[in-house]
CSV table of C-alpha atoms and ligand atoms in Angstrom, one decimal:
chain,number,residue,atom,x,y,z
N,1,UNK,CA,-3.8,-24.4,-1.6
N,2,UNK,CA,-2.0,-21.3,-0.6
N,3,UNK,CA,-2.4,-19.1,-3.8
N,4,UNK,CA,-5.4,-17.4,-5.8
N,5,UNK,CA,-5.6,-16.7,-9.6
N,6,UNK,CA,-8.4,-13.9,-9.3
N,7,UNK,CA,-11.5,-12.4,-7.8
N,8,UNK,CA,-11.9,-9.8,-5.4
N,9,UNK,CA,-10.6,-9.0,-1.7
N,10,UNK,CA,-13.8,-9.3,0.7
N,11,UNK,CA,-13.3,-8.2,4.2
N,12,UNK,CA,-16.4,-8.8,6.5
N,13,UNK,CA,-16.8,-8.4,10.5
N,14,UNK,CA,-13.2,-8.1,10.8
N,15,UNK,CA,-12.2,-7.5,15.0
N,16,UNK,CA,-8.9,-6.8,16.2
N,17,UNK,CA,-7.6,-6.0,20.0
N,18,UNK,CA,-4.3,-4.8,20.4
N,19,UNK,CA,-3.3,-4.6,24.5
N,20,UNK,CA,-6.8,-3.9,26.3
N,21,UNK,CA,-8.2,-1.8,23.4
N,22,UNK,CA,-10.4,-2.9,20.3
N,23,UNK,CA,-8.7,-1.4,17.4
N,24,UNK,CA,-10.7,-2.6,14.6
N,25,UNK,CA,-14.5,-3.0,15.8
N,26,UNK,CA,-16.0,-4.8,13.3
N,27,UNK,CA,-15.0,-3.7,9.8
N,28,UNK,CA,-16.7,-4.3,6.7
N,29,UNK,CA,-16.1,-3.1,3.7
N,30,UNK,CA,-16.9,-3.0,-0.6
N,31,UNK,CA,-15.0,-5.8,-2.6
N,32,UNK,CA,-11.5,-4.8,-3.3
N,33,UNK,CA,-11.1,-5.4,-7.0
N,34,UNK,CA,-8.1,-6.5,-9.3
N,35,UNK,CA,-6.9,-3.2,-11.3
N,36,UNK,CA,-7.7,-0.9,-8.6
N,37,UNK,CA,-5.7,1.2,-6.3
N,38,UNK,CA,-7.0,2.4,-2.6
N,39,UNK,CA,-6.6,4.9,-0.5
N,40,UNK,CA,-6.9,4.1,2.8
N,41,UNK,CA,-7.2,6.9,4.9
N,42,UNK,CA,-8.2,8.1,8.3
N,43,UNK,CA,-6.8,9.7,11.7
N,44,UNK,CA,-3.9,8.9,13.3
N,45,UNK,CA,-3.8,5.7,15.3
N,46,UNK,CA,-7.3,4.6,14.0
N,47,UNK,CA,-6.2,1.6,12.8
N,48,UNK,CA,-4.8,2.1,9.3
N,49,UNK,CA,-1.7,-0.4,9.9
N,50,UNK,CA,-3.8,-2.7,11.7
N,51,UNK,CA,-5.9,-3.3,9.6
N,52,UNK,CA,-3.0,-3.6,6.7
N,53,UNK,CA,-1.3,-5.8,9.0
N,54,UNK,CA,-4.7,-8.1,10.1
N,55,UNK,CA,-4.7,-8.1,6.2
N,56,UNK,CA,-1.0,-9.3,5.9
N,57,UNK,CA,-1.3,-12.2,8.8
N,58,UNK,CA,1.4,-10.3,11.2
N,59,UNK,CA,-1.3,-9.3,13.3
N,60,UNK,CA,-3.9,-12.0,15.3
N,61,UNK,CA,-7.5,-10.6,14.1
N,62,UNK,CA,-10.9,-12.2,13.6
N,63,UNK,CA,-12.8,-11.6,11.0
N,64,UNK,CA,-16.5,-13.3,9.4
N,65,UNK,CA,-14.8,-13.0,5.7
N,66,UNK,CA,-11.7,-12.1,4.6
N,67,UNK,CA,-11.0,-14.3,1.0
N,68,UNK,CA,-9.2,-13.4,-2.3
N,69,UNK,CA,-11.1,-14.6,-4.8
N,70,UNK,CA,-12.4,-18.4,-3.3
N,71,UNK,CA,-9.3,-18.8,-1.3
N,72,UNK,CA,-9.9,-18.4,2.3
N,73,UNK,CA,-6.8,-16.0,4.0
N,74,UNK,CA,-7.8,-17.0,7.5
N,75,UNK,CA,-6.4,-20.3,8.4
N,76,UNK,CA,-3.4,-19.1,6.6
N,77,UNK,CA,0.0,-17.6,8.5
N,78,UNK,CA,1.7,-14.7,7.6
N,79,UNK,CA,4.3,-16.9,5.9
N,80,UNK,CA,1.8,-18.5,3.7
N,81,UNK,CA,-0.4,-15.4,3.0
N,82,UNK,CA,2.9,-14.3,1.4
N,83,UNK,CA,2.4,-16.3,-1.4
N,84,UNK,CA,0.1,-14.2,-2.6
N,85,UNK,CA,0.2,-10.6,-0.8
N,86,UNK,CA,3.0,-8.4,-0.2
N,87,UNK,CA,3.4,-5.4,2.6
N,88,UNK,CA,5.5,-2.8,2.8
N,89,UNK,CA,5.5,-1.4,6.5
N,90,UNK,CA,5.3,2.0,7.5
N,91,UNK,CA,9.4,2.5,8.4
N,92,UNK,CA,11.1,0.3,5.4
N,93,UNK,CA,14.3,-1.1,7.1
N,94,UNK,CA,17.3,1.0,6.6
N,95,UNK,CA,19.6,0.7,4.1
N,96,UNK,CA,21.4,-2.8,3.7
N,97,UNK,CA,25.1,-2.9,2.4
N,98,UNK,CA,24.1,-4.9,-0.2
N,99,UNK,CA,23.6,-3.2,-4.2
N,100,UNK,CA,20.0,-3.2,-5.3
N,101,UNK,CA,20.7,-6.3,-7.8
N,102,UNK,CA,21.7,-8.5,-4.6
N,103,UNK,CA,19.0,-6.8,-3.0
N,104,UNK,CA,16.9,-8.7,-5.7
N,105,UNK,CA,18.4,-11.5,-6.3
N,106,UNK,CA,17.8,-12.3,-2.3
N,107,UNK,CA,14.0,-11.6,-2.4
N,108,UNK,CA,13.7,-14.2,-5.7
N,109,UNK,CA,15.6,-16.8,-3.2
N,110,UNK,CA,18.1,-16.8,-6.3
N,111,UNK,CA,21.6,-18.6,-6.1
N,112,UNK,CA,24.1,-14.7,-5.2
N,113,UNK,CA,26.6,-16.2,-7.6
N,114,UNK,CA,25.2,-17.8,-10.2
N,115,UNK,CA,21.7,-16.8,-10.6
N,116,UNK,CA,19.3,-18.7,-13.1
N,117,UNK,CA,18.7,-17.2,-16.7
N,118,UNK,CA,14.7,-16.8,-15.3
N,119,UNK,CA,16.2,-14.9,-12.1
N,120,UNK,CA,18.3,-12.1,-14.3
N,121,UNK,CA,15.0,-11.6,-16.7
N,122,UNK,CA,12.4,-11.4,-13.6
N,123,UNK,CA,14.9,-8.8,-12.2
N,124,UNK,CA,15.8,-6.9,-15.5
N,125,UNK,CA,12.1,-6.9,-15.8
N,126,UNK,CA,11.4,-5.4,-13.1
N,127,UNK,CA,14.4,-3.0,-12.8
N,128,UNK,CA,13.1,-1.6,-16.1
N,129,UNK,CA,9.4,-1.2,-15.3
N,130,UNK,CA,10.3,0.7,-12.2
N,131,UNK,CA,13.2,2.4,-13.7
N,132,UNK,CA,15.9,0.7,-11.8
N,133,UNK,CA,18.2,-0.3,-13.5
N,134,UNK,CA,20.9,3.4,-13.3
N,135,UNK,CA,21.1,1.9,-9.9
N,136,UNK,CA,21.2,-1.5,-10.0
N,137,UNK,CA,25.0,-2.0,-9.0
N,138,UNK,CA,24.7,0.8,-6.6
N,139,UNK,CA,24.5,-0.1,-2.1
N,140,UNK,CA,21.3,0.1,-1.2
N,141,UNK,CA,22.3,2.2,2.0
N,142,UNK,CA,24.0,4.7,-0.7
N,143,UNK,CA,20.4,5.8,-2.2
N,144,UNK,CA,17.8,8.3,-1.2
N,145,UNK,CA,15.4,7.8,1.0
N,146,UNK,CA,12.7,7.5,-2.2
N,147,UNK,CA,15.1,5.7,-4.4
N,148,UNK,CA,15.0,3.0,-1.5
N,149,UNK,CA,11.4,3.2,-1.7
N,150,UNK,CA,11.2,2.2,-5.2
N,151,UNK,CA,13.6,-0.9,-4.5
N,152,UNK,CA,11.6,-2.3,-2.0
N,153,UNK,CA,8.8,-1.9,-4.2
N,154,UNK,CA,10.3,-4.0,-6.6
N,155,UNK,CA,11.0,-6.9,-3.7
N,156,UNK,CA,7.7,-6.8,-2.6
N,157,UNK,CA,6.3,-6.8,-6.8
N,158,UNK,CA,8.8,-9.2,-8.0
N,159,UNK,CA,7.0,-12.3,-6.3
N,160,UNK,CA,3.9,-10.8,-8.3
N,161,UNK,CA,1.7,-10.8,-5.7
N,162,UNK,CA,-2.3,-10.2,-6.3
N,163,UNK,CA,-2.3,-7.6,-3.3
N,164,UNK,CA,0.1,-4.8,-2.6
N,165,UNK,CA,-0.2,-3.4,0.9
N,166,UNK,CA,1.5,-0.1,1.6
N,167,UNK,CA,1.5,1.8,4.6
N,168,UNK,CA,2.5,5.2,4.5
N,169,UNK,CA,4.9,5.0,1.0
N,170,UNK,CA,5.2,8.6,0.4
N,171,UNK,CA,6.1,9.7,3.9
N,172,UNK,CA,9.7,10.3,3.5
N,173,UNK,CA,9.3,11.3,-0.1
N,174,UNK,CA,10.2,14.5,-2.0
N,175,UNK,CA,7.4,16.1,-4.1
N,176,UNK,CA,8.4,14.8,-7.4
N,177,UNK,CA,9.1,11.2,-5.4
N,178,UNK,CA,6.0,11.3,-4.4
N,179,UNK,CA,4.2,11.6,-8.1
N,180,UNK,CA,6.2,9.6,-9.4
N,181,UNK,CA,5.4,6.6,-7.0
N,182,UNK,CA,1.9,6.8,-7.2
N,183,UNK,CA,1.9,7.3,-10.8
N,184,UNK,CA,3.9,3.4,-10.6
N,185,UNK,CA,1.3,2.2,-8.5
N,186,UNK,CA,-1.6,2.9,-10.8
N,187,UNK,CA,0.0,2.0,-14.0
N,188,UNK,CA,0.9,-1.9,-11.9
N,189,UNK,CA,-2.0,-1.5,-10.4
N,190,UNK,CA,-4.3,-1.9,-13.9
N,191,UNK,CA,-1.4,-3.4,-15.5
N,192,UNK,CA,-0.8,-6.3,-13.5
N,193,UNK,CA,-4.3,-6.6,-12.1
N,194,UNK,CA,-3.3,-6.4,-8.4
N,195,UNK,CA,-5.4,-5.4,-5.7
N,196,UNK,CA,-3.6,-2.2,-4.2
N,197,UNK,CA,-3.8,-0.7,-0.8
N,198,UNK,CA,-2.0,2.6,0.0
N,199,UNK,CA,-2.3,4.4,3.5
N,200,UNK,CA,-2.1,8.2,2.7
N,201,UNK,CA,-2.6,10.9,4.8
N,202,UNK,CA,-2.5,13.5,1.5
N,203,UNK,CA,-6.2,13.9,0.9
N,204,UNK,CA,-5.0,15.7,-2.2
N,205,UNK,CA,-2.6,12.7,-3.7
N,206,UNK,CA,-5.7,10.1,-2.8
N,207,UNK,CA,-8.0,12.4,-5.1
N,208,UNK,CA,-5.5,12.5,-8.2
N,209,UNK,CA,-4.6,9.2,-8.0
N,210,UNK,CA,-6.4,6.4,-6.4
N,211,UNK,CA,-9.3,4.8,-7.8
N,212,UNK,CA,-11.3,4.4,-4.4
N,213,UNK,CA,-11.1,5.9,-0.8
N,214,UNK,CA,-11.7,3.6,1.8
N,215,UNK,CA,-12.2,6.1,4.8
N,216,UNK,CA,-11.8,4.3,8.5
N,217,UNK,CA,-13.1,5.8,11.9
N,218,UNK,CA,-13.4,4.3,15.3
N,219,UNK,CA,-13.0,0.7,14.2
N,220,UNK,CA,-15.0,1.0,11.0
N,221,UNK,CA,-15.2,1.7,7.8
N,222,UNK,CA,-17.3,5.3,7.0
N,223,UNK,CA,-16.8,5.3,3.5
N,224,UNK,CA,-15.7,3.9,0.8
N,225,UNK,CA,-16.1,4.8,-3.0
N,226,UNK,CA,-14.9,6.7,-5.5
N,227,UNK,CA,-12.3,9.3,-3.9
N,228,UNK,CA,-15.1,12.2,-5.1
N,229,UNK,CA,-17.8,10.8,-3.4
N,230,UNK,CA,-16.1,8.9,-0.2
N,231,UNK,CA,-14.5,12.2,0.4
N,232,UNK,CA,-17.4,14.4,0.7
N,233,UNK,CA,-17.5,17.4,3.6
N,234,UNK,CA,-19.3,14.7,5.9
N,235,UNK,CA,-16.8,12.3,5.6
N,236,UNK,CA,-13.9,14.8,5.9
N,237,UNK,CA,-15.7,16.5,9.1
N,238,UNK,CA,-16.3,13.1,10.9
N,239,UNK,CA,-13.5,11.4,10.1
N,240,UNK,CA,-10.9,14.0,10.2
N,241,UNK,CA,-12.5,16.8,12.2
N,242,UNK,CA,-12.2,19.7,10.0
N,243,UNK,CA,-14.4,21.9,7.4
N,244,UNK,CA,-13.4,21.2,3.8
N,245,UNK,CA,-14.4,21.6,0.7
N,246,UNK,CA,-14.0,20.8,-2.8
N,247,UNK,CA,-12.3,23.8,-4.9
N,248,UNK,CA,-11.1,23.4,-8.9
N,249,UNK,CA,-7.7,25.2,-9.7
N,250,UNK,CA,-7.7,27.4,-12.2
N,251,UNK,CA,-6.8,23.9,-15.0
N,252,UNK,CA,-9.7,22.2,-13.6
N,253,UNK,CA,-7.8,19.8,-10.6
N,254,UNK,CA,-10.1,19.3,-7.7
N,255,UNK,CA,-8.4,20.2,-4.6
N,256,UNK,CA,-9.4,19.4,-1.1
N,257,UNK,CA,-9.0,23.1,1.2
N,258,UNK,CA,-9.4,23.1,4.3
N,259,UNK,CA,-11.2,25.9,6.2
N,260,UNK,CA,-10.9,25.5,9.9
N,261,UNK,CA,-10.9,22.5,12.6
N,262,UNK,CA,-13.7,21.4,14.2
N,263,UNK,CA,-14.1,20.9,17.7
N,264,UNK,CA,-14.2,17.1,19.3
G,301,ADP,N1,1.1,-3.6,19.9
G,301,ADP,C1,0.2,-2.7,20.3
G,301,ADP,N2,-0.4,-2.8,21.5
G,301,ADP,C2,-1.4,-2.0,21.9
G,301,ADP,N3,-1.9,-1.0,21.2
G,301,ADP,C3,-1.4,-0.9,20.0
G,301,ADP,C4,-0.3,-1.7,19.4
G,301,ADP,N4,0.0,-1.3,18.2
G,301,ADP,C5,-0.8,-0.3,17.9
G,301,ADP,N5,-1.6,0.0,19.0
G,301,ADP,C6,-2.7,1.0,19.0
G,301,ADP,O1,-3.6,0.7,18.1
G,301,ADP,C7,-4.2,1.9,17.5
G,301,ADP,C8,-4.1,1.8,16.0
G,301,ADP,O2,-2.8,1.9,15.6
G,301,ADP,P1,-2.4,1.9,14.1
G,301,ADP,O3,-3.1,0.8,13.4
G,301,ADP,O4,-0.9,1.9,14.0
G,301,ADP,O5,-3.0,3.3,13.7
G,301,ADP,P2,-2.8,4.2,12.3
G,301,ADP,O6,-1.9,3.4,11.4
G,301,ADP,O7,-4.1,4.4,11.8
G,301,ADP,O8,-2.1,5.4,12.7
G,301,ADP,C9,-3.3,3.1,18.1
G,301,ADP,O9,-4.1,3.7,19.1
G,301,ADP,C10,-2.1,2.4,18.7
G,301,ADP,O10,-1.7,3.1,19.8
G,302,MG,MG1,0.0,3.6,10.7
């Protein structure tokens, strides 16, 4: 059996070595429920991609528990962990001359010239939950860097997968980009009950809009929570190596400011 109908993500004693260096040491962390979206944060080069991609099968890893729900990941590949989880890398592949409906149809597997009547409602679906469809007969390597974002978003979501991984989404994102995805991811998040992890390195963006922080350092996980709480001057000194605080803007928004940087 290769896919899961519900239940939790449970990582446990998860090890990964990458060259001659232990990259993930260990990790455990909290249940990852259906309906939430994480932020997983943390330093550069601590291991935030590995441990999406240990997750996603690209990577070899070892780990005591790492189940959806009763279904065991482990013994599956990458290709058959796909069934069930999506990830979105850190640099998307450029753009394809191909038009974001093609673009589509390829990722359902879908006859290119005479799709099925369930392939042209999965992608109207889709192209009008993500507000796709002013571009669907446009080339993909014609759009925006963030409008390319959103498409493959909507490759990755339309095999409906129980767990988005997402590794770095908003880097190459405008402002109002940016908002706007993470706005999408919480709405499909609770919508379609999918277990969502998001690498961020916005401290700010993880407070507004994720659920739960899961905060990684040397191998491990330091915290993980409510983005409040998991985020507290502690955390942010250890993990990040600077003095924060929590302020409130003058309508109430808690803001993460930074003071000064700590010494190693
Ligand atoms: N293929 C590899 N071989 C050896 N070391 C690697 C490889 N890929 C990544 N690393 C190292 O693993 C560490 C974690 O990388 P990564 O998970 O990409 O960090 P992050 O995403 O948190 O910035 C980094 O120090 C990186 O240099
Ligand atoms: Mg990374």
């Amino acid at each position: 059996m290769t896919t899961a109908t519900g239940g939790a993500l449970l990582l446990g004693g998860l090890h990964c070595t990458l060259g001659q260096r232990q990259i993930l040491k260990g990790l455990d962390a909290a249940p990852l429920h259906s309906g939430r979206l994480t932020a997983v944060l943390g330093r550069n080069g601590v291991g935030k991609s590995t441990l999406l991609r240990s997750i996603a099968g690209f990577i070899p890893c070892t780990a005591e528990r790492m189940h959806l729900g009763g279904l065991d990941l482990r013994p599956l590949g990458a290709a058959a962990r796909a069934a069930t989880l999506r990830y979105l890398p850190q640099s998307a592949p450029g753009g394809l001359h191909l038009t974001v409906y093609d673009c589509l149809l390829v990722a359902l597997n879908a006859h290119h010239r005479h799709p099925s009547p369930e392939a042209r409602r999965r992608i109207d679906e889709m192209a009008s939950g993500l507000g796709l469809e002013p571009m669907l007969n446009r080339y993909l390597d014609e759009l925006s860097g963030g409008q390319k974002q959103l498409v493959w978003l909507a490759q990755a979501l339309i095999h409906r997968p129980r767990i988005l991984l997402l590794d770095e989404p908003l880097a190459a994102l405008d402002p109002n980009y940016q908002h706007h995805v993470m706005k999408l991811l919480r709405r499909l998040a609770a919508e379609q009950d999918l277990i969502v992890l998001v690498v961020l390195h916005d401290l700010n963006m993880a407070m507004r809009y994720a659920d739960q922080a899961m905060v990684l350092h040397d191998g491990r996980v330091i915290a993980q929570g409510p983005v409040r709480q998991a985020l507290d001057p502690g955390i942010l000194a250890q993990a990040f190596l600077v003095a924060a605080r929590v302020e409130h803007c003058s309508r109430g928004t808690p803001l993460i400011v930074i003071d000064d940087l700590l010494k190693l």
